[in-house]
PDB file of C-alpha atoms in Angstrom:
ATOM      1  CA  UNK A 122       0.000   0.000   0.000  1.00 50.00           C
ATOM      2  CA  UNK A 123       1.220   3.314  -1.043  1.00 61.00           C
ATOM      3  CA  UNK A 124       1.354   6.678   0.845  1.00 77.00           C
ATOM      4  CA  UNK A 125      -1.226   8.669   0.442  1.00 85.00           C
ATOM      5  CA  UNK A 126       0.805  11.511  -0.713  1.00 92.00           C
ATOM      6  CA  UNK A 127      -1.644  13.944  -2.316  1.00 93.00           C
ATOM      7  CA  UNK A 128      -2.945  14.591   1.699  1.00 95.00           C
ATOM      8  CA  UNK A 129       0.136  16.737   1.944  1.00 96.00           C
ATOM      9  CA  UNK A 130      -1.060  19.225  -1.406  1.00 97.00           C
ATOM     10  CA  UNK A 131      -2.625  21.505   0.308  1.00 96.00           C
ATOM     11  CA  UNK A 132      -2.718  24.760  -2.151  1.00 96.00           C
ATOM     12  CA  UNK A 133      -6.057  24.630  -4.059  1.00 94.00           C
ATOM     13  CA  UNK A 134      -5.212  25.145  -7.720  1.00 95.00           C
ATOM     14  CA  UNK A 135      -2.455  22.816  -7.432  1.00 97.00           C
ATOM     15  CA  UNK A 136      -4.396  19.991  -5.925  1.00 96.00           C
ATOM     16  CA  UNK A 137      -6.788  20.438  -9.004  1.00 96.00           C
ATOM     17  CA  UNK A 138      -4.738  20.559 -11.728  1.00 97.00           C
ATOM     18  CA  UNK A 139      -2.144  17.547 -10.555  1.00 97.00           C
ATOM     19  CA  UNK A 140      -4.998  15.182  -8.877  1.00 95.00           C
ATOM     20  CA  UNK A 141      -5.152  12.976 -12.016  1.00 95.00           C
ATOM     21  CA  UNK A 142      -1.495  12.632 -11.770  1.00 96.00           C
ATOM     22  CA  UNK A 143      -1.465  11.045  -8.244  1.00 96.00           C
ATOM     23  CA  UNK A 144      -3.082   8.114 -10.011  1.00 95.00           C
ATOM     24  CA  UNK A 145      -1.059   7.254 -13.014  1.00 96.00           C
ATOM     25  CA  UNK A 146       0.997   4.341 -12.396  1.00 97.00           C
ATOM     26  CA  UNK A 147       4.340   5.449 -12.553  1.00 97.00           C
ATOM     27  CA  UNK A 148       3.423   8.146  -9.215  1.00 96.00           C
ATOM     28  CA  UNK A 149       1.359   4.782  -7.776  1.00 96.00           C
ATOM     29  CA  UNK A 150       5.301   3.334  -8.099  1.00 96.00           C
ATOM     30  CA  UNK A 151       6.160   6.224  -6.271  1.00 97.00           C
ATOM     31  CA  UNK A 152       4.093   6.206  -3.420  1.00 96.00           C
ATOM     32  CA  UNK A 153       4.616   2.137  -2.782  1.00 95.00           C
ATOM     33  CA  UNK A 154       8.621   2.873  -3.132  1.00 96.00           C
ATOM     34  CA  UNK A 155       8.625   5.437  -0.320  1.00 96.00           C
ATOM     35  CA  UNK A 156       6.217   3.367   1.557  1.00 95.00           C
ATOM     36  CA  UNK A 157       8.536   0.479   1.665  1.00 96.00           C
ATOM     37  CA  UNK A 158      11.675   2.873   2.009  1.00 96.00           C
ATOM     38  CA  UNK A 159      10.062   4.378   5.463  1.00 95.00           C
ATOM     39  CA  UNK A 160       8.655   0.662   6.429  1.00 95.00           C
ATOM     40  CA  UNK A 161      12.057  -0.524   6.101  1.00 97.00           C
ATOM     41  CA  UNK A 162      13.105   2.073   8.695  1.00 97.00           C
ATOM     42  CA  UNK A 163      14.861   4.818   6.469  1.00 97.00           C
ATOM     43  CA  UNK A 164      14.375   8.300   7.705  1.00 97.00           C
ATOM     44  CA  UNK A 165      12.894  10.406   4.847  1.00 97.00           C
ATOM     45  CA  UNK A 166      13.430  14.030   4.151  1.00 97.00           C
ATOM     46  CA  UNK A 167      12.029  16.492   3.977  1.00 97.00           C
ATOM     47  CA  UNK A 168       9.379  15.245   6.369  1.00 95.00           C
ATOM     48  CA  UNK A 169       6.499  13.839   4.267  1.00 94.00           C
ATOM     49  CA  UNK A 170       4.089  16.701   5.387  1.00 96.00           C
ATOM     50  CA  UNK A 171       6.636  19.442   3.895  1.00 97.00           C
ATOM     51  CA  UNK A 172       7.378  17.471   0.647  1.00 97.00           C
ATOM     52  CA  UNK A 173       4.727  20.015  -1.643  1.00 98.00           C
ATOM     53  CA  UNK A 174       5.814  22.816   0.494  1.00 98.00           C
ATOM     54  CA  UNK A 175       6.803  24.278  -2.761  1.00 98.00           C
ATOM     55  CA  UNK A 176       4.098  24.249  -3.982  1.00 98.00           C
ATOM     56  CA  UNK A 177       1.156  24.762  -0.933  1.00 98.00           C
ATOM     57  CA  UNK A 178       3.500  28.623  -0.503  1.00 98.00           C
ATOM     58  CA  UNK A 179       3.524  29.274  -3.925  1.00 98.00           C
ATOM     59  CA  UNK A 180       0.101  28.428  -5.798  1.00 92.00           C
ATOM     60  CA  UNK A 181      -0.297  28.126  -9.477  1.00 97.00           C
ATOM     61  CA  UNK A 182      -1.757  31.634  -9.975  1.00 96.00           C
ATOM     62  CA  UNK A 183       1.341  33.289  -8.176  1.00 96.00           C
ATOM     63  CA  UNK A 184       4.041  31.921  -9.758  1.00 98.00           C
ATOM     64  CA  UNK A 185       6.636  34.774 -11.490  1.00 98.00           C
ATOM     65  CA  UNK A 186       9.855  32.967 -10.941  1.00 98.00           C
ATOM     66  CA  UNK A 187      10.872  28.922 -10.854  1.00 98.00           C
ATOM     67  CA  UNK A 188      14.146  28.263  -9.855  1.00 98.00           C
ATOM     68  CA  UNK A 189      15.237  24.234 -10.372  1.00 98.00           C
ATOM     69  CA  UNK A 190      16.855  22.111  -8.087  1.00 96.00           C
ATOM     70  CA  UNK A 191      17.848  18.995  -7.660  1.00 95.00           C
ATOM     71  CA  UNK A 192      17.220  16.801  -4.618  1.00 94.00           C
ATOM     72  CA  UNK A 193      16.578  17.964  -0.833  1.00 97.00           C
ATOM     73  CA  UNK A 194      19.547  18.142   1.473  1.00 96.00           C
ATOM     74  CA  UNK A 195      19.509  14.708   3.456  1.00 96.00           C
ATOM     75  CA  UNK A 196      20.871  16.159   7.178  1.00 95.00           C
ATOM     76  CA  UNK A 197      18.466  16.286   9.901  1.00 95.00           C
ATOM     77  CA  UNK A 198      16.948  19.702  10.346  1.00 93.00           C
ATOM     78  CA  UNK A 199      17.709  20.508   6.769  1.00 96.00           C
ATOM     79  CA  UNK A 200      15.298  20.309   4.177  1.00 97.00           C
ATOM     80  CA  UNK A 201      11.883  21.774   4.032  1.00 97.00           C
ATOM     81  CA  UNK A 202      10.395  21.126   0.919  1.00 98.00           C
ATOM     82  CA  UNK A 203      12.158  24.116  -1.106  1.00 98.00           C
ATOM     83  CA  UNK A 204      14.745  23.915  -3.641  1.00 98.00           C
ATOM     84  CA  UNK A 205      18.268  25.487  -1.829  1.00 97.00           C
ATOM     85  CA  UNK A 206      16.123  26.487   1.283  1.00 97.00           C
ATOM     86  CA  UNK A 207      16.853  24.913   4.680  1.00 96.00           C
ATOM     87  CA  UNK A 208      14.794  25.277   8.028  1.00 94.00           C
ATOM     88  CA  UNK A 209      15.390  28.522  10.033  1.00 91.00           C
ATOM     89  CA  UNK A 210      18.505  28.524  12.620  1.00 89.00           C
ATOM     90  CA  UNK A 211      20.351  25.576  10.218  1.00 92.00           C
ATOM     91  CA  UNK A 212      23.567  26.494   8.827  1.00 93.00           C
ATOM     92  CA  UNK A 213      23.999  27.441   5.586  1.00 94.00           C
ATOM     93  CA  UNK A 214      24.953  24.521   3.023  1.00 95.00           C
ATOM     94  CA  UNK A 215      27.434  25.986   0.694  1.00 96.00           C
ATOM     95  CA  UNK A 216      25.535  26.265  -2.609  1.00 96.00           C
ATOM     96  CA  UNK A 217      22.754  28.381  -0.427  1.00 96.00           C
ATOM     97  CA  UNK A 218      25.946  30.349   0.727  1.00 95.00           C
ATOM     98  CA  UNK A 219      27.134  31.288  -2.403  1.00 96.00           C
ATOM     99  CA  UNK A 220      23.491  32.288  -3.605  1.00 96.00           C
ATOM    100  CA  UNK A 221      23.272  35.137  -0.546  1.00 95.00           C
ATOM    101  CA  UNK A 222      27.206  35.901  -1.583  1.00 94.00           C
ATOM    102  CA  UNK A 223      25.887  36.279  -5.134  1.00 96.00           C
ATOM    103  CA  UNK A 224      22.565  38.237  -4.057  1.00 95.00           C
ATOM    104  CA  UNK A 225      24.662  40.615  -2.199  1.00 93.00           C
ATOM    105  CA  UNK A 226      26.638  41.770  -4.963  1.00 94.00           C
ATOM    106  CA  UNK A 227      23.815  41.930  -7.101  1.00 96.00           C
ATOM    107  CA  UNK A 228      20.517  43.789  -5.840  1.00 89.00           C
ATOM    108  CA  UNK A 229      20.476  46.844  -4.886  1.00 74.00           C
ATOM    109  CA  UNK A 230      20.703  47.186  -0.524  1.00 64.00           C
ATOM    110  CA  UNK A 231      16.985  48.645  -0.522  1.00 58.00           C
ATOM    111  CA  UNK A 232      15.490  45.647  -2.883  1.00 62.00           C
ATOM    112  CA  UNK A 233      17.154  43.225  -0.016  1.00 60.00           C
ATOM    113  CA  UNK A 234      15.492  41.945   2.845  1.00 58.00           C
ATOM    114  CA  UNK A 235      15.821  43.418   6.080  1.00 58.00           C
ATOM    115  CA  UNK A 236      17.476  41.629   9.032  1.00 54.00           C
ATOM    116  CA  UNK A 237      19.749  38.265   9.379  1.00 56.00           C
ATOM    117  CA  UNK A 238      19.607  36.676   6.340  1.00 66.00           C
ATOM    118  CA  UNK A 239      18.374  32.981   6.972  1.00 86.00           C
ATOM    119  CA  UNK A 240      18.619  29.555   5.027  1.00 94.00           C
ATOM    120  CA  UNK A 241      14.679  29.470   4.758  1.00 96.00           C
ATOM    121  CA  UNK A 242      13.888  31.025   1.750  1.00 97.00           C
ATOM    122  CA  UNK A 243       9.798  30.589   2.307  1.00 97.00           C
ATOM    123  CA  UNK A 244       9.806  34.702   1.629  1.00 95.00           C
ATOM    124  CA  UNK A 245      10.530  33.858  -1.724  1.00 97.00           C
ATOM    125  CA  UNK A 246       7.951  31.131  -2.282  1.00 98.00           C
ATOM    126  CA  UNK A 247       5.293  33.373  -1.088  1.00 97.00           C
ATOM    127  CA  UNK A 248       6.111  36.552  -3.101  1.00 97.00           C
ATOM    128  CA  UNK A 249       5.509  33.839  -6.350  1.00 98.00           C
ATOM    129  CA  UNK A 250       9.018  31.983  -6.565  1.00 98.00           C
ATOM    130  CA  UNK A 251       9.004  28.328  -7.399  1.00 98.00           C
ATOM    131  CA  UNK A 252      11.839  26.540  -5.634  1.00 98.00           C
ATOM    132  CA  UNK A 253      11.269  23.442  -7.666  1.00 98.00           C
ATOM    133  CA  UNK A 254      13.307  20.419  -6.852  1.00 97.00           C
ATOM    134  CA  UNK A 255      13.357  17.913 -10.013  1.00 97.00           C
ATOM    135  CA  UNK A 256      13.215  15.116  -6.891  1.00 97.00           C
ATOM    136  CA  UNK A 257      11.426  15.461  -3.707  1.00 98.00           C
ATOM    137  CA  UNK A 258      12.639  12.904  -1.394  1.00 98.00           C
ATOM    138  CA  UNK A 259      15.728  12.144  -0.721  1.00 98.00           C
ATOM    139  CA  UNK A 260      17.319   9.195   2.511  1.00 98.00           C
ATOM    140  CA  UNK A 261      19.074  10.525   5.174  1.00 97.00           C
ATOM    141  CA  UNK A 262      22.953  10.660   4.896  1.00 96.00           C
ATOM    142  CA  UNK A 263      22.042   9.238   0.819  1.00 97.00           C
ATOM    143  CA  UNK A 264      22.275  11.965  -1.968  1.00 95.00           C
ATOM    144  CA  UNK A 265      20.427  10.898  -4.685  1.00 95.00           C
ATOM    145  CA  UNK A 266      18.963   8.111  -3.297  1.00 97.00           C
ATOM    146  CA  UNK A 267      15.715   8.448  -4.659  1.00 98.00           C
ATOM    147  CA  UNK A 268      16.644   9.595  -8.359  1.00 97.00           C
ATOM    148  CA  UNK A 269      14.909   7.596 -11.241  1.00 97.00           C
ATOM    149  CA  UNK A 270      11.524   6.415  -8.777  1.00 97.00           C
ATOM    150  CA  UNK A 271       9.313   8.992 -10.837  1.00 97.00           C
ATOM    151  CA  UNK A 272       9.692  12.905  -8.864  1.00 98.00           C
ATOM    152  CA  UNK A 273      11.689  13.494 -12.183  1.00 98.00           C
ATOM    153  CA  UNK A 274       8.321  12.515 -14.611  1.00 98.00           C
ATOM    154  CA  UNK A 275       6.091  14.387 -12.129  1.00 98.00           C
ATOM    155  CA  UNK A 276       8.069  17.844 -11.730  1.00 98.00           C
ATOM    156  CA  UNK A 277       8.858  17.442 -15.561  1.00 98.00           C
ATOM    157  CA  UNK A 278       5.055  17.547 -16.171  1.00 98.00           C
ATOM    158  CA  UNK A 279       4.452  20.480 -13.479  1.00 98.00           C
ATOM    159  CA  UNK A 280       7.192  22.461 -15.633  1.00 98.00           C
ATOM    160  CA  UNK A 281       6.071  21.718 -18.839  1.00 98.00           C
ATOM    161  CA  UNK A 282       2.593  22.820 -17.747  1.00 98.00           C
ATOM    162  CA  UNK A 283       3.848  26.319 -16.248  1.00 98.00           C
ATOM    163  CA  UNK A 284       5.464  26.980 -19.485  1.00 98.00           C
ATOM    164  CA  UNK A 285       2.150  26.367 -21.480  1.00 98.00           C
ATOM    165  CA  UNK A 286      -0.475  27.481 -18.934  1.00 98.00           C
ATOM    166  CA  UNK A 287       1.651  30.968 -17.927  1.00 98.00           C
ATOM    167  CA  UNK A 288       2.847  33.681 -19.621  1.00 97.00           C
ATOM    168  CA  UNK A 289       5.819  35.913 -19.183  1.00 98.00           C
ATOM    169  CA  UNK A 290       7.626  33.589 -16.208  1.00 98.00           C
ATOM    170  CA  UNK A 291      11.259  34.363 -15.288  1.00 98.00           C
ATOM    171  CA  UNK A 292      13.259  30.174 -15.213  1.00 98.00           C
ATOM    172  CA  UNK A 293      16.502  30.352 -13.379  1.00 98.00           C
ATOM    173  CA  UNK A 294      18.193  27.278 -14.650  1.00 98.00           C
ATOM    174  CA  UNK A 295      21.669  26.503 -12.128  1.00 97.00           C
ATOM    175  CA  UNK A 296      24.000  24.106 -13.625  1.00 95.00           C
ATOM    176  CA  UNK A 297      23.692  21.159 -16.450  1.00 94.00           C
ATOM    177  CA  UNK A 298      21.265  18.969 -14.754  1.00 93.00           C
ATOM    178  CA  UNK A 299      18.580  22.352 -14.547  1.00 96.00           C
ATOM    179  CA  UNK A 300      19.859  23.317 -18.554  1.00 96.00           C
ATOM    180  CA  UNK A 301      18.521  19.802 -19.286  1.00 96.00           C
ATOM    181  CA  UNK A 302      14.986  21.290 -18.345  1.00 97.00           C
ATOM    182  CA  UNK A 303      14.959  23.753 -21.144  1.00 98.00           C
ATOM    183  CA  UNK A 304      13.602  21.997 -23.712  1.00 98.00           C
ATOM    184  CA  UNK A 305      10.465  22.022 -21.113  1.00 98.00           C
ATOM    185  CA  UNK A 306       9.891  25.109 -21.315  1.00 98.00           C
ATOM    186  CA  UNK A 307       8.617  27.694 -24.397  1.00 98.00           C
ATOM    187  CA  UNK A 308      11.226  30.194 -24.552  1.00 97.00           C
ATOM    188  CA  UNK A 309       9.253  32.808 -26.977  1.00 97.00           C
ATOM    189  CA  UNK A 310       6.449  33.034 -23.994  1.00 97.00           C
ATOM    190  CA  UNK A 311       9.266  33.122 -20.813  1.00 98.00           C
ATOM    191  CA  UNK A 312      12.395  34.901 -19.643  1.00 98.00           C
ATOM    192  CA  UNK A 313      15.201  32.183 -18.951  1.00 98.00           C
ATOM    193  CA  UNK A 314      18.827  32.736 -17.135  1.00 98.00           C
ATOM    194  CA  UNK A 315      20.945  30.282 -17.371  1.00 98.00           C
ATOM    195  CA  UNK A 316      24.587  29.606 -15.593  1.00 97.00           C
ATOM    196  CA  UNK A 317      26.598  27.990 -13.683  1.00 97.00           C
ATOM    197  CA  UNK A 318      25.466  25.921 -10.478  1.00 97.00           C
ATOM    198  CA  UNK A 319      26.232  27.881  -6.829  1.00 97.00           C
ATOM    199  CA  UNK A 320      28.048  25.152  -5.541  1.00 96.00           C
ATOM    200  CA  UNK A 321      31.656  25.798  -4.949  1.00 96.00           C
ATOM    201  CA  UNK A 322      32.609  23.137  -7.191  1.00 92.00           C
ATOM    202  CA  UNK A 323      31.085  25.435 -10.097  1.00 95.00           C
ATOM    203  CA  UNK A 324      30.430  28.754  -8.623  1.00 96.00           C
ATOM    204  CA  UNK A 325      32.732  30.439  -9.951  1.00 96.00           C
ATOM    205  CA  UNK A 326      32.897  29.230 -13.812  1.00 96.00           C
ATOM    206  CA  UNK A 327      29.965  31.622 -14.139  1.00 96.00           C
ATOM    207  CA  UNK A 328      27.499  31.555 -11.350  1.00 98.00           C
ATOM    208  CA  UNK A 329      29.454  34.564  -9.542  1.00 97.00           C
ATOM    209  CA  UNK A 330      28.498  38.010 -11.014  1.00 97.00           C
ATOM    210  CA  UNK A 331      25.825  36.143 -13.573  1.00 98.00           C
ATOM    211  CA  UNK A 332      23.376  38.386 -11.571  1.00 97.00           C
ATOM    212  CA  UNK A 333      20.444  36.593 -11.628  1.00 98.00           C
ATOM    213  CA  UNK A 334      18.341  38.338  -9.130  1.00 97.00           C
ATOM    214  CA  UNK A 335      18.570  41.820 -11.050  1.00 97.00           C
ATOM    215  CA  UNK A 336      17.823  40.678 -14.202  1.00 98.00           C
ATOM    216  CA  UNK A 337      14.600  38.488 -12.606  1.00 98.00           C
ATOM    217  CA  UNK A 338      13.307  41.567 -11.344  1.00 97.00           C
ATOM    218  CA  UNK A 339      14.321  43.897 -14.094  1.00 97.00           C
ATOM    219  CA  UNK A 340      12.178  41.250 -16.582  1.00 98.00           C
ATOM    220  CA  UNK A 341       9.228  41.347 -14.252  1.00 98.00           C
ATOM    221  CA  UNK A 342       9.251  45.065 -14.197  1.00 97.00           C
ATOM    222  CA  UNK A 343       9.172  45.467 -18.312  1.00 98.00           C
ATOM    223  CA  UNK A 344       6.084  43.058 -17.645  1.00 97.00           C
ATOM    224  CA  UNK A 345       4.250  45.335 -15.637  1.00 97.00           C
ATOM    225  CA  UNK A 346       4.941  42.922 -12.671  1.00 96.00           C
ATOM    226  CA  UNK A 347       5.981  43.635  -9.362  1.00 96.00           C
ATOM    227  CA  UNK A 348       9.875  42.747  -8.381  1.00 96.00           C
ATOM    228  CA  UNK A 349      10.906  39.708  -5.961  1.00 96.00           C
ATOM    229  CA  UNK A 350      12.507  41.046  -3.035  1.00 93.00           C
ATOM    230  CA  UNK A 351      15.182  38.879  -2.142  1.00 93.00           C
TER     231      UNK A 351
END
């Protein structure tokens, strides 16, 4: 028996549009792989009730920005459901450090947020930022471990349908495995940026001073659409 996973997709026009897709067979795969993964006593993260936490913070209607990530971090007290985000009062993991680095040198002090910057990006999600993993799930201490189960089919589908249900969204595509995603996504209709990933293996072959953040913002402004602040 599977997990009921759709319990946890809380945001309305979400749960509408991808209902039909918690019962195709290769997301019933899914949801019987991760219930034998947590019956077998692996610990899963991000805890199943912040897995669509994407998603239930940034509903369909809202969305001006996705930015694509790969799988969750898979230390305790790390992942909450967002691409690059971690849970308040964590550390920051190194990619997410290089993204603030990055952000400093890029928007403008008064477009920044106020205060201690944080690893828990939720601000973003719920100004209309995607933070779209291409997998949700991930095992504790195991990178990767749940590549190739079907999150890749599912949040290929969800992109594919943001590029031809929306107009005029910003895609900030990090690295080779996020470039793969382009040919998802109707470049005449959306703005895309494309670099290098923040990690420090890559960071700076491109990532540093690619300025990502301004040119989001200066794209939604031409649209008539109000900035991100970061």
């Amino acid at each position: 028996m599977g997990l009921a996973l759709k319990e946890f997709l809380t945001a309305e026009n979400w749960a509408k549009k991808l209902d039909f897709s918690f019962g195709m067979p290769y997301f019933v795969d899914l949801a019987n792989f991760l219930a034998n993964e947590i019956a077998s006593g692996k610990t899963i993260f991000p805890p199943l009730p912040l897995v669509f936490s994407a998603f239930n913070l940034c509903d369909f209607d809202q969305i001006k920005v996705v930015i694509i990530g790969q799988d969750p971090y898979h230390q305790p007290g790390q992942a909450n459901g967002l691409a690059f985000s971690v849970l308040e009062g964590q550390p920051l993991p190194p990619s997410l450090r290089n993204i603030f680095k990055e952000l400093a040198n890029d928007i403008a002090a008064e477009q920044q947020p106020k205060g201690n910057l944080n690893g828990d990006l939720t601000s973003w999600a719920k100004q209309g930022v995607l933070l779209l993993n291409t997998v949700l799930t991930v095992v504790e201490s195991s990178p990767n471990a749940h590549q190739n189960k079907g999150w890749e089919t599912w949040t290929d589908h969800i992109i594919e349908m943001i590029s031809s249900q929306k107009e005029k969204v910003v895609f900030i595509l990090w690295g080779k495995p996020a470039q793969a995603k382009l040919k998802l996504i109707n470049v005449q209709k959306h703005f895309v940026i494309q670099s290098a990933h923040p990690s420090p293996l890559a960071a700076y072959r491109g990532f540093f001073g690619s300025k990502p953040f301004s040119k989001a913002n200066n794209y939604l402004k031409s649209q008539g659409k109000a900035i991100v602040v970061w």
